[in-house]
Each structure stands twice: as C-alpha cells, then as structure tokens.
C-alpha cells in the first residue's frame, strides 16, 4: 500500500486534525484522542490505523500550544513554556506571530524526531533480534525508569508502576494455568486488557475532574498581521537553537519511559541559559516558544523508536499505540520488522507525512483555532464519556470491560488528586507481560543449565551492557529531574 | 495513603497463597514492592513532618470526591447496568442527558429550565444519532446489546 494514496493521506490529515483539536481543547489531549479513536482503528488495516493514531500524537503535541498561547491555559504540562512565552505575546496583540513560531518550530522538531525514527529504528531492531530472554528482561526493565523521571513523589511514581504491573498479572497464568487475582470472576480469567485501563485512567478520570469547570473563555481574535515567511526566516536564523532543542527532545524521547515534559523544560531552560536576552523570558520571548515546541514534537518520532525496535514504549502515548498494535495481533519488538515489515515501514515513513500535515493545517488554520476554544465542557464531557463506554466495550465485545474502565476511572481520578501519576500505570500494564515472560524464560534456561538466575543473566556480555545501560538511563533521568527542578 | 497501599498489598498477598511457586513469583515481588512503597511513604511523611516540610500534595477534598468523582462514577455505573437491559444507544442517551444537566448545574449552579432541558434533549439526540451513523451504519461495529434494544 502506498503511503501517498488518497485514502492514506486522508487518514493522516484526519488524524492530525483530530490531534490538533483534542490537543487544543482544555481538558483533552493527544493521549485521550488516541484512546477514544482506538476502536475506529479495529476496522482499518493495522498500518492505516497506526498512522491515524500517529497523526493524532503529532497533532496533539502541537495543539496544546494553541490554548497555551491564546488563553494561557496549557492543556498539558508540556505546553507550559508555550503559555509562559506565548500568552504575553497574545496580550501584546501578537498571538498570530506566537502561533506561527509554535507551528514552524514544531515542524522542525517533528522532522528531526521522525528522521531519527526512520534511520535508527531498523538497525536497532535488527541488532535487537540477537537478544535473548535476559537481554529482553533488562530492556523491558529500562521502560520502568519512568519512576525517576516524573515530578512529585518518587514513591508515588514507584507505586504507580507497581500498580500497573499488578494489573498485568490479573488473569490465568499462561505457564501453570492457575488463576491470579481473579476472585473467581470468569471475566477476569483472560486478564485486564490495556484498552479499558487507558480509557479509564486517561479519559474517564480526566472527564470526572472536568465536571464543574466553566465554559472555555471565548477569544476575540484581533491581531497584528505577520507574514509566515518572516517567521520561518527568523527560525532559520536561529538554527542552532532549533537544532539543539530538537536534539534534546530526540534524546529524551529515545530514553524509554522518560516522556516529553523533561525534554521541553530542559530545552526551555537551555534556551534561557544561552539567550542574549534572558530577562525577556516569561515576558513574550519567541526563543522560549521555539525551544519548547521544537523539543516536544521531536519526542514524538524518537519515543516511537524503542517501541518499534524493542517493544518498549517510550512515552505514555506510545504505550497506548502499543496497545493498538497488540489489539491488531502485531507482536511488538524487533521481530516486527521481520514478520510485518509492511506495517513497520509504512508507519515510520508515514510519520513524515504527519509532520507535513501538521504544518499545513497549523499554518493555514490559525484563524480558525479560536473556534475550537468555543466548545463548551457541557458538550465535551458527556460525548467523551459515551465514546469511552463504546471504546471499552469494542475491544472484546465484553460489557465487563466497561465496568473495568469505570472502576479505573474512579481510581484514576482519586490518584490524580492525590498526586499519583497515571502514565507509569499504563507503562506497567504494557510491560508487565514482557517482563514476566522473559523472567520466566530466563529462569527455565538457568534451571536447564543448572546455574543460578543471576549467573545466567550476567553471563552474556550483551546482558551486562544492557544492565549497565538501564542503570545509566536511571542515573541520567534522576540527574535531569534534579536539573529540571532547579530550573 | 501509605496505609492504604499496605492494606492493599496484604489483601493481594492473601490471594497468592495457593498459587504454584512459579505463578506466584512475579506477583509476589510486585505485592512486596507495593507494601514496601507504602511503608516508605509513611516514613517519608513522618520525616517531613519532623523537619517541618509541607507534606500533603493531595488536592482530594470531600467535595471533589463526592461531586467530581463519586456522583459521575455512579452515573456511569447506572449506565453500565442499563447497557445490558436497554443497549448502548438508549443507555448512552441517558448518560448524555444526565451528565449534560449535572455538568451545567455544577458549572453554573443554575436550576434546570425548559430551554435548558430542550438544549440537552437536542444535543443528546444529535449525539446518539451521529454515533449510530458512524458506529453501526458506516463502520458496522458491534455495540452492547440490551434485552429490549440494541
């Protein structure tokens, strides 16, 4: 299937458009958009469905900056720097300029991230084919370093990961056929799927907490006119800032589980550090917008590298995309490029088109963005709730999954209010099976060789290198966390 | 919160008892981990209290718990029960109406009037009709079937 065929282009543009809309609506974000549209992908070919989700991911990452710039309401924490620099510009009547800086910086960042995805993923995947259970165990473990990356209490993050792993253990154990945590319920025997977990934690919990929020502020769109080319030329003039921010985003995105927030704040902090006019930051400095927006879109492509090459999601959103792949019967990890190269290559090259679509929609749709902000919460909340019920049901055509989503929605809302992060739960659910399977395989091999598990795992030099890598990633993440806190 | 996690880990641990060793290993590590995390968070809180550092990151108030979590959760739970009787579209219609009125009441603290009721009715009808066209007519996706309606 050609990625330039009209139907594929339509899906990509639709995905990006949906991503920008859900990203721009306060209270929604790309992850919610992806979760809600998961059921739609069941009817599409896997690669087309994935491109739809990839488009939402890319568009959602940019869309968050629209409300941040126009309303000073960052839909997500990653859009906070865009609000800090963009809203002062809006107050000066320069919102169009700020939005142009945002979209074109996102474009540069997005391209760099996707190029890394294209050039890094296939060689990394072919290298990863040499991995045995011990190596895969350490790689899966690396995804859990997310606990060190998040702001707030490390214990709460650790609990969140463990809670996700716990959810992954519910059901019949495939090796001994014994039931774990099913409490005798027949519906729990087949385990808890990632889809109701995602829908419950991301959509329902978010909607619960949106209940009672007043209608979004209506924006009067009176603005100074500015030429797109003026902005593009200025961004090109600041190429070192764009490239550095994109590379920061790319590097952070590559670290499994670390996420976008760190990337955005690191680039923003670095831009402020090297700026000739640091005193203008938080007063409407376009350098801050360029740095933050280039970094956040660069993470999109690079965070998909560990998912496609190793089967380890690099961000909560890619964890949801992992769920979509699993639903389509695609086995994640290095074998994806051997067994389903059609899916893998269509997806990674199609992601380039998501950047093009985002740029076109973003650059030409600026005057219409204010209309998105007029959608009231009283229309959004009930619609999302009904969509969520449908989404939870549609995976296995089982009403019990709806109940799971509702229960996790209530738990998720309580967790959000008590400072327990939700993203590590999803990553725990996705990685739980992979970690346990590889641990069990390692134990079986160790028993067969009559050596201890630790000795078996650390016999192979590759496994030792991976273990060191896991420790190094954890160290880097903790250092980054400390740096971000200081900034 | 730490105490809740410890209790959760104890309850979960009681479920592992009868499992074969191989099946119990991974869940056991997780359950121990949750229990230990619970203990650590209690110790962390005590240390912070001793040092006079503000400990409570929680913004979970009684009002949030009741009005933003439990009441919407109950509405969804009612909808879940309605699904098996009335099917997806009728239950979805109920949910949209209920949440629309509740959301407007919570946001604006206004009582429902006829104009508001009609707005909700039109919105719910259009919403459900759109979903029916997309899910059932165009995509042919299965939706929860009730005893009385699909």
XYZ file of C-alpha atoms in Angstrom:
637
model
C 0.000 0.000 0.000
C 1.372 3.405 -0.995
C 1.564 5.970 1.751
C 0.804 8.590 -0.874
C -2.538 7.026 -1.825
C -5.518 9.332 -1.243
C -7.054 7.128 1.458
C -3.817 7.067 3.481
C -3.332 10.813 3.096
C -6.935 11.334 4.173
C -6.366 9.241 7.305
C -3.133 11.096 8.134
C -4.707 14.540 7.696
C -7.770 13.450 9.692
C -5.560 12.126 12.479
C -3.517 15.325 12.657
C -6.661 17.451 12.555
C -8.252 15.438 15.371
C -4.977 15.618 17.311
C -4.817 19.413 16.979
C -8.460 19.754 18.032
C -8.207 17.471 21.079
C -4.841 18.999 21.956
C -6.314 22.490 21.742
C -9.385 21.775 23.859
C -8.507 22.329 27.510
C -9.113 19.107 29.428
C -8.357 16.863 26.462
C -5.002 15.878 24.991
C -3.477 13.653 22.337
C -3.457 10.600 24.621
C -7.198 10.935 25.189
C -7.768 11.404 21.454
C -5.804 8.260 20.694
C -7.640 6.284 23.383
C -11.023 7.374 22.058
C -10.214 6.549 18.464
C -8.672 3.140 19.198
C -11.938 1.318 18.395
C -12.135 3.031 14.996
C -8.759 1.522 14.082
C -10.182 -2.013 14.521
C -11.932 -1.581 11.191
C -8.832 -0.264 9.411
C -5.739 -2.077 8.210
C -3.149 -2.027 11.019
C -0.752 0.368 9.284
C -3.559 2.779 8.392
C -4.946 2.634 11.922
C -1.479 3.288 13.302
C -0.976 6.285 11.042
C -4.284 7.680 12.266
C -3.014 7.356 15.839
C 0.435 8.675 14.866
C -1.247 11.712 13.293
C -3.200 12.355 16.491
C 0.019 12.022 18.502
C 1.837 14.551 16.313
C -1.124 16.956 16.060
C -1.941 16.699 19.765
C 1.595 17.642 20.696
C 1.261 20.864 18.712
C -2.404 21.527 19.550
C -1.655 22.007 23.248
C 0.262 25.181 22.454
C -2.824 26.825 20.903
C -4.741 27.169 24.165
C -1.481 27.902 25.941
C -0.762 30.855 23.641
C -4.295 32.167 23.209
C -5.742 31.581 26.670
C -2.752 30.981 28.945
C -4.284 27.529 29.558
C -1.709 24.826 28.800
C -3.781 21.721 28.121
C -0.806 19.703 29.270
C 2.271 20.477 31.335
C 4.412 20.223 28.179
C 2.679 23.326 26.824
C 3.524 25.381 29.926
C 6.551 27.138 28.333
C 4.395 27.996 25.310
C 1.950 29.653 27.714
C 4.737 31.425 29.590
C 6.098 32.990 26.410
C 3.106 32.903 24.071
C 0.405 34.451 26.236
C 2.370 37.658 26.888
C 2.651 37.953 23.096
C -1.121 37.468 22.780
C -1.627 40.257 25.282
C 0.559 42.430 23.051
C -1.668 41.593 20.048
C 0.943 39.205 18.601
C -0.840 35.888 19.033
C -0.660 35.061 15.323
C 3.107 35.548 15.430
C 3.360 33.303 18.507
C 1.244 30.632 16.814
C 3.420 30.783 13.692
C 6.549 30.374 15.803
C 4.891 27.444 17.532
C 3.836 25.613 14.349
C 7.063 26.109 12.410
C 9.247 25.157 15.397
C 7.043 22.097 15.867
C 7.603 21.291 12.202
C 11.406 21.420 12.502
C 11.373 19.406 15.730
C 8.897 16.909 14.311
C 11.010 16.331 11.203
C 14.187 15.727 13.184
C 12.414 13.295 15.516
C 10.880 11.357 12.617
C 14.203 11.225 10.748
C 15.726 9.630 13.839
C 12.791 7.205 13.829
C 13.461 6.305 10.193
C 17.234 5.933 10.427
C 17.610 4.469 13.935
C 14.733 2.029 14.227
C 15.500 -0.616 11.574
C 19.209 -1.067 12.550
C 18.320 -1.072 16.246
C 15.609 -3.660 15.600
C 17.944 -5.895 13.594
C 20.503 -5.666 16.386
C 17.821 -6.436 18.971
C 16.976 -9.680 17.149
C 20.112 -11.081 18.806
C 18.576 -10.510 22.237
C 17.699 -13.497 24.408
C 15.304 -13.535 27.376
C 17.857 -11.982 29.762
C 18.518 -9.078 27.396
C 14.815 -8.549 26.755
C 14.207 -8.586 30.503
C 16.707 -5.774 31.043
C 15.360 -3.821 28.076
C 11.799 -4.124 29.418
C 13.054 -3.031 32.806
C 14.504 0.106 31.243
C 10.948 1.212 30.431
C 10.213 1.393 34.122
C 12.771 4.135 34.724
C 9.813 6.432 34.213
C 9.528 6.417 38.003
C 12.633 8.546 38.196
C 11.552 10.958 35.505
C 8.355 12.289 36.932
C 7.957 15.288 39.126
C 6.499 14.821 42.577
C 6.993 11.943 44.974
C 9.219 9.155 43.717
C 7.345 6.724 45.982
C 4.052 7.578 44.322
C 5.618 7.067 40.894
C 7.070 3.760 42.064
C 3.673 2.720 43.392
C 2.092 3.656 40.058
C 4.491 1.402 38.136
C 3.903 -1.455 40.588
C 0.158 -0.959 40.344
C 0.407 -1.213 36.544
C 2.495 -4.372 36.838
C -0.067 -5.728 39.296
C -2.892 -5.164 36.797
C -0.855 -7.033 34.180
C -0.715 -10.121 36.415
C -4.502 -10.451 36.742
C -5.868 -13.491 34.889
C -4.858 -17.031 34.106
C -1.108 -17.619 34.170
C -0.125 -18.972 30.767
C 2.524 -21.336 32.158
C 0.744 -23.054 35.044
C -2.858 -22.209 34.057
C -3.567 -21.037 37.607
C -5.817 -18.058 38.228
C -4.277 -14.945 39.729
C -6.317 -12.208 41.430
C -9.479 -13.202 39.547
C -11.544 -13.544 42.757
C -13.453 -16.284 40.994
C -14.783 -13.909 38.351
C -14.909 -15.632 34.976
C -14.467 -12.308 33.135
C -11.106 -11.708 34.782
C -9.646 -15.025 33.625
C -8.496 -13.573 30.336
C -6.844 -10.702 32.162
C -7.336 -6.960 32.012
C -6.699 -5.501 28.603
C -4.736 -2.292 28.184
C -7.637 -0.538 26.404
C -10.104 -0.280 29.338
C -7.164 0.660 31.558
C -6.172 3.500 29.228
C -9.757 4.646 28.733
C -10.463 4.551 32.448
C -7.295 6.268 33.598
C -6.936 8.804 30.808
C -10.440 9.572 29.573
C -12.835 8.906 32.429
C -10.556 10.239 35.179
C -9.889 13.407 33.166
C -13.578 13.919 32.397
C -14.594 13.415 36.028
C -12.238 16.183 37.027
C -13.507 18.420 34.223
C -17.033 18.240 35.591
C -17.970 21.579 37.057
C -15.470 23.545 35.003
C -16.957 26.590 33.400
C -17.214 27.124 29.662
C -13.965 27.950 27.944
C -13.146 31.609 27.612
C -14.091 32.969 24.223
C -11.215 34.566 22.360
C -11.665 37.771 20.448
C -9.337 37.426 17.513
C -7.869 40.863 16.938
C -4.270 40.653 15.976
C -1.381 42.277 14.187
C -0.775 40.732 10.813
C 2.521 38.967 10.161
C 3.928 37.109 7.183
C 4.627 33.409 7.585
C 7.922 33.756 5.737
C 9.159 36.364 8.203
C 8.721 33.858 10.998
C 10.276 30.986 9.027
C 13.305 33.131 8.146
C 13.723 34.098 11.788
C 13.539 30.457 12.894
C 16.112 29.512 10.245
C 18.342 32.334 11.534
C 18.128 30.701 14.963
C 19.020 27.290 13.580
C 21.393 26.399 16.417
C 18.546 26.873 18.928
C 16.159 24.813 16.785
C 18.648 22.000 16.235
C 19.809 21.903 19.839
C 16.219 21.860 21.174
C 15.194 19.212 18.657
C 18.166 17.061 19.614
C 17.371 17.419 23.314
C 13.799 16.351 22.532
C 15.033 13.493 20.394
C 17.474 12.217 23.009
C 14.976 12.402 25.867
C 12.324 10.781 23.687
C 14.669 7.895 22.965
C 15.003 7.082 26.662
C 12.234 4.609 27.336
C 9.551 5.912 29.626
C 11.019 9.342 30.258
C 8.426 11.360 28.365
C 8.139 14.824 26.926
C 7.964 17.032 29.993
C 11.661 16.741 30.764
C 12.596 17.400 27.148
C 10.518 20.558 26.995
C 11.785 22.024 30.234
C 15.398 21.095 29.510
C 15.308 22.822 26.107
C 13.457 25.800 27.515
C 15.982 26.101 30.345
C 18.883 25.742 27.915
C 17.414 28.401 25.606
C 17.122 30.757 28.561
C 20.664 29.955 29.683
C 22.270 30.760 26.338
C 19.953 33.594 25.375
C 21.362 37.085 24.838
C 18.175 38.420 26.416
C 17.305 36.067 29.289
C 15.480 38.902 31.065
C 12.841 38.833 28.311
C 11.830 35.262 29.164
C 8.313 34.959 30.609
C 7.533 38.317 29.020
C 6.984 37.008 25.498
C 10.295 35.718 24.157
C 9.952 33.732 20.938
C 13.159 31.807 21.734
C 11.265 30.079 24.549
C 8.474 29.061 22.160
C 10.957 27.801 19.560
C 12.877 25.721 22.118
C 9.835 24.180 23.802
C 7.859 23.452 20.644
C 10.800 22.019 18.698
C 11.627 19.755 21.635
C 8.120 18.440 22.265
C 7.454 17.491 18.658
C 10.919 15.939 18.351
C 9.967 13.491 21.096
C 7.082 12.115 19.002
C 9.274 10.323 16.461
C 12.065 9.361 18.811
C 9.739 7.990 21.526
C 8.445 5.528 18.932
C 11.963 4.152 18.323
C 12.126 1.984 21.483
C 8.529 0.866 20.892
C 9.061 -0.325 17.333
C 12.612 -1.597 17.730
C 12.433 -3.142 21.197
C 8.766 -3.326 22.130
C 9.296 -0.856 24.980
C 7.053 2.249 24.888
C 9.000 5.496 25.160
C 6.035 7.560 26.391
C 2.503 7.074 27.741
C 1.082 7.881 24.314
C 3.324 5.335 22.615
C 2.170 2.865 25.296
C -1.368 3.400 24.040
C -0.163 2.922 20.463
C 1.488 -0.286 21.702
C -1.944 -1.339 22.947
C -3.346 -0.708 19.467
C -0.627 -2.849 17.886
C -1.311 -5.680 20.325
C -5.038 -5.471 19.527
C -4.200 -5.891 15.842
C -2.302 -9.064 16.713
C 1.063 -7.476 15.993
C 3.918 -8.749 18.140
C 5.891 -5.792 19.415
C 9.646 -5.675 19.336
C 12.417 -6.453 16.878
C 10.509 -9.238 15.111
C 8.007 -6.648 13.881
C 10.419 -5.673 11.091
C 10.803 -9.315 10.061
C 7.221 -10.524 10.396
C 5.303 -7.374 9.437
C 7.662 -5.045 7.561
C 4.634 -3.607 5.738
C 3.271 -2.239 8.999
C 6.617 -1.108 10.381
C 7.871 0.735 7.291
C 4.534 2.253 6.281
C 4.200 3.612 9.779
C 7.675 5.094 10.148
C 7.682 6.717 6.699
C 4.069 7.803 7.109
C 5.072 9.713 10.233
C 6.948 12.128 7.945
C 3.629 12.932 6.345
C 2.090 13.627 9.748
C 4.646 16.429 10.139
C 3.715 17.811 6.709
C 0.007 17.578 7.553
C 0.552 19.255 10.917
C 2.450 22.111 9.286
C -0.175 22.686 6.591
C -3.120 22.516 8.975
C -1.293 24.562 11.603
C -0.084 27.265 9.237
C -3.315 27.704 7.296
C -5.777 27.020 10.090
C -4.555 29.610 12.573
C -7.501 31.966 12.067
C -9.939 29.120 12.799
C -8.316 27.908 16.016
C -10.251 30.343 18.150
C -13.450 28.496 17.152
C -12.148 25.275 18.729
C -11.851 27.118 22.003
C -15.561 27.950 21.985
C -16.620 24.320 22.503
C -18.135 24.101 25.954
C -17.318 21.468 28.553
C -21.003 20.582 28.903
C -20.834 19.196 25.345
C -17.365 17.659 25.602
C -17.738 15.699 28.857
C -20.880 13.644 28.003
C -19.643 12.935 24.483
C -16.271 11.669 25.697
C -17.944 9.533 28.387
C -20.192 7.761 25.864
C -17.283 7.309 23.447
C -15.284 5.789 26.293
C -18.006 3.268 27.077
C -18.106 2.256 23.450
C -14.310 2.063 23.247
C -14.004 -0.104 26.340
C -16.666 -2.492 25.029
C -15.495 -2.727 21.460
C -12.149 -4.424 22.051
C -13.572 -7.785 23.145
C -17.281 -7.055 22.790
C -17.480 -7.569 26.534
C -19.562 -5.314 28.779
C -17.340 -6.296 31.712
C -14.536 -4.218 30.179
C -16.796 -1.181 30.547
C -17.022 -1.886 34.274
C -13.223 -2.193 34.470
C -12.864 1.193 32.734
C -15.373 2.805 35.121
C -13.642 1.415 38.222
C -10.241 2.520 36.935
C -11.730 5.916 36.049
C -12.747 6.420 39.673
C -9.365 5.137 40.905
C -7.540 7.284 38.329
C -9.372 10.447 39.379
C -8.513 9.761 43.030
C -4.880 9.075 42.067
C -4.691 12.318 40.082
C -5.972 14.282 43.026
C -3.572 12.586 45.429
C -0.517 13.101 43.241
C -0.085 9.530 41.965
C 0.979 9.792 38.296
C -1.098 7.776 35.826
C 1.379 7.335 32.951
C 3.567 4.775 34.791
C 0.470 2.631 35.383
C -0.067 2.292 31.624
C 3.615 1.550 31.056
C 3.484 -1.051 33.836
C 0.465 -2.733 32.240
C 2.126 -2.822 28.816
C 5.498 -4.014 30.066
C 4.276 -6.382 32.798
C 3.706 -9.330 30.489
C 7.013 -8.781 28.673
C 8.995 -8.591 31.925
C 7.356 -11.657 33.464
C 7.601 -13.773 30.309
C 11.299 -13.036 29.883
C 11.987 -13.554 33.579
C 10.289 -16.972 33.439
C 12.162 -17.921 30.272
C 15.438 -16.892 31.886
C 14.615 -18.998 34.948
C 13.785 -22.012 32.792
C 17.059 -21.710 30.860
C 19.018 -21.161 34.086
C 17.422 -24.303 35.590
C 18.217 -26.306 32.470
C 21.839 -25.155 32.633
C 21.879 -25.760 36.397
C 23.106 -22.274 37.203
C 21.568 -19.536 39.303
C 19.309 -16.980 37.628
C 21.694 -14.104 38.374
C 24.635 -16.062 36.981
C 22.719 -16.918 33.802
C 21.580 -13.335 33.321
C 25.033 -11.887 33.782
C 26.947 -14.493 31.765
C 26.213 -12.843 28.454
C 28.278 -9.652 27.869
C 25.358 -8.115 25.973
C 23.124 -8.574 29.023
C 25.746 -6.914 31.216
C 25.963 -3.991 28.804
C 22.170 -3.666 28.872
C 22.099 -3.805 32.669
C 24.704 -1.041 32.792
C 22.610 0.881 30.253
C 19.498 0.562 32.433
C 21.447 1.890 35.428
C 22.922 4.695 33.287
C 19.484 5.706 31.980
C 18.165 5.764 35.517
C 21.092 7.937 36.612
C 20.644 10.336 33.680
C 16.944 10.583 34.383
C 17.493 11.349 38.052
C 20.070 13.999 37.109
C 17.671 15.512 34.569
C 14.924 15.515 37.180
C 17.190 17.404 39.569
C 18.186 19.882 36.827
C 14.570 20.479 35.855
C 13.591 21.008 39.484
C 16.340 23.594 39.873
C 15.221 25.403 36.718
C -2.155 6.814 51.606
C 0.763 4.614 52.638
C -1.561 2.701 54.956
C -3.992 2.063 52.090
C -1.188 0.615 49.968
C -0.029 -1.600 52.821
C -3.579 -2.912 53.315
C -3.887 -3.431 49.550
C -0.641 -5.411 49.496
C -1.751 -7.566 52.435
C -5.099 -8.337 50.766
C -3.341 -9.096 47.470
C -0.809 -11.285 49.270
C -3.593 -13.436 50.707
C -4.670 -14.191 47.122
C -1.246 -15.530 46.163
C -1.069 -18.202 48.884
C -2.479 -21.133 46.932
C -0.631 -20.459 43.685
C 2.203 -22.645 42.340
C 5.597 -21.128 43.133
C 6.304 -20.226 39.518
C 2.998 -18.388 39.107
C 3.318 -16.640 42.439
C 6.869 -15.327 41.987
C 6.234 -12.208 39.884
C 3.023 -11.120 41.665
C 4.765 -11.681 44.994
C 7.591 -9.309 44.050
C 5.027 -6.690 42.997
C 2.917 -7.074 46.122
C 6.017 -6.832 48.338
C 7.034 -3.758 46.351
C 3.657 -2.086 46.926
C 3.814 -2.861 50.645
C 7.363 -1.538 50.943
C 6.428 1.604 48.997
C 3.562 2.114 51.452
C 5.969 1.852 54.378
C 8.448 4.210 52.690
C 5.816 6.858 52.037
C 4.747 6.740 55.690
C 8.386 7.115 56.813
C 8.895 9.914 54.273
C 5.828 11.750 55.565
C 6.965 11.361 59.187
C 10.438 12.658 58.353
C 8.954 15.635 56.509
C 6.608 16.398 59.401
C 9.580 16.269 61.788
C 11.529 18.675 59.573
C 8.511 20.938 59.224
C 8.225 20.439 55.459
C 4.739 20.615 53.953
C 3.857 17.002 53.116
C 0.378 16.924 51.661
C 0.408 17.095 47.836
C -3.185 15.889 47.821
C -5.937 18.130 46.490
C -8.581 15.490 47.119
C -11.230 17.230 49.168
C -14.546 15.799 50.306
C -16.317 17.993 47.766
C -14.115 16.788 44.891
C -14.531 13.168 45.958
C -18.315 13.387 46.119
C -19.232 15.839 43.345
C -16.485 15.205 40.793
C -15.703 11.543 41.289
C -18.390 9.553 43.088
C -21.500 11.135 41.533
C -20.188 10.922 37.921
C -18.868 7.443 38.755
C -22.344 6.447 39.960
C -23.923 7.825 36.784
C -21.560 5.667 34.764
C -22.263 2.683 36.968
C -26.003 3.141 36.388
C -25.315 3.381 32.652
C -23.280 0.173 32.838
C -26.265 -1.602 34.379
C -28.614 -0.093 31.820
C -26.424 -1.376 28.970
C -27.495 -4.970 29.456
C -31.161 -4.013 29.548
C -31.555 -1.176 27.086
C -28.430 -1.476 24.964
C -25.804 1.111 24.073
C -27.784 3.848 22.356
C -30.583 4.195 24.922
C -28.112 3.982 27.817
C -25.819 6.448 26.056
C -28.755 8.826 25.628
C -29.461 8.595 29.351
C -25.807 9.240 30.195
C -25.519 12.269 27.924
C -28.686 13.826 29.323
C -27.684 13.137 32.921
C -24.118 14.394 32.570
C -25.183 17.408 30.484
C -27.560 18.573 33.197
C -25.170 17.729 36.008
C -22.248 19.489 34.296
C -24.291 22.631 33.646
C -25.600 22.620 37.192
C -22.105 22.217 38.661
C -20.511 24.798 36.357
C -23.153 27.500 36.585
C -25.036 26.500 39.742
C -28.321 27.088 37.935
C -31.534 25.135 38.112
C -32.790 23.428 35.003
C -35.397 25.269 32.948
C -37.347 24.276 29.848
C -34.877 25.941 27.467
C -32.003 24.122 29.088
C -33.886 20.836 29.026
C -34.629 21.180 25.316
C -30.993 22.051 24.588
C -29.904 18.870 26.386
C -32.521 16.813 24.583
C -31.462 18.071 21.148
C -27.778 17.635 21.970
C -28.262 14.061 23.247
C -30.416 13.111 20.245
C -27.959 14.532 17.717
C -25.014 12.956 19.527
C -26.554 9.495 19.671
C -27.783 9.743 16.077
C -24.255 10.649 14.932
C -22.772 7.740 16.870
C -25.363 5.373 15.395
C -24.490 6.512 11.878
C -20.726 6.206 12.472
C -20.555 3.022 14.558
C -23.444 0.957 13.263
C -24.282 2.209 9.768
C -20.866 3.208 8.383
C -18.382 1.058 10.330
C -20.626 -1.857 11.295
C -19.016 -2.098 14.721
C -20.826 -4.119 17.398
C -22.235 -2.141 20.314
C -23.563 -3.506 23.639
C -26.945 -5.136 23.037
C -29.721 -4.897 25.599
C -32.625 -7.191 26.269
C -35.040 -4.604 24.870
C -32.977 -2.626 22.361
C -29.634 -2.851 20.614
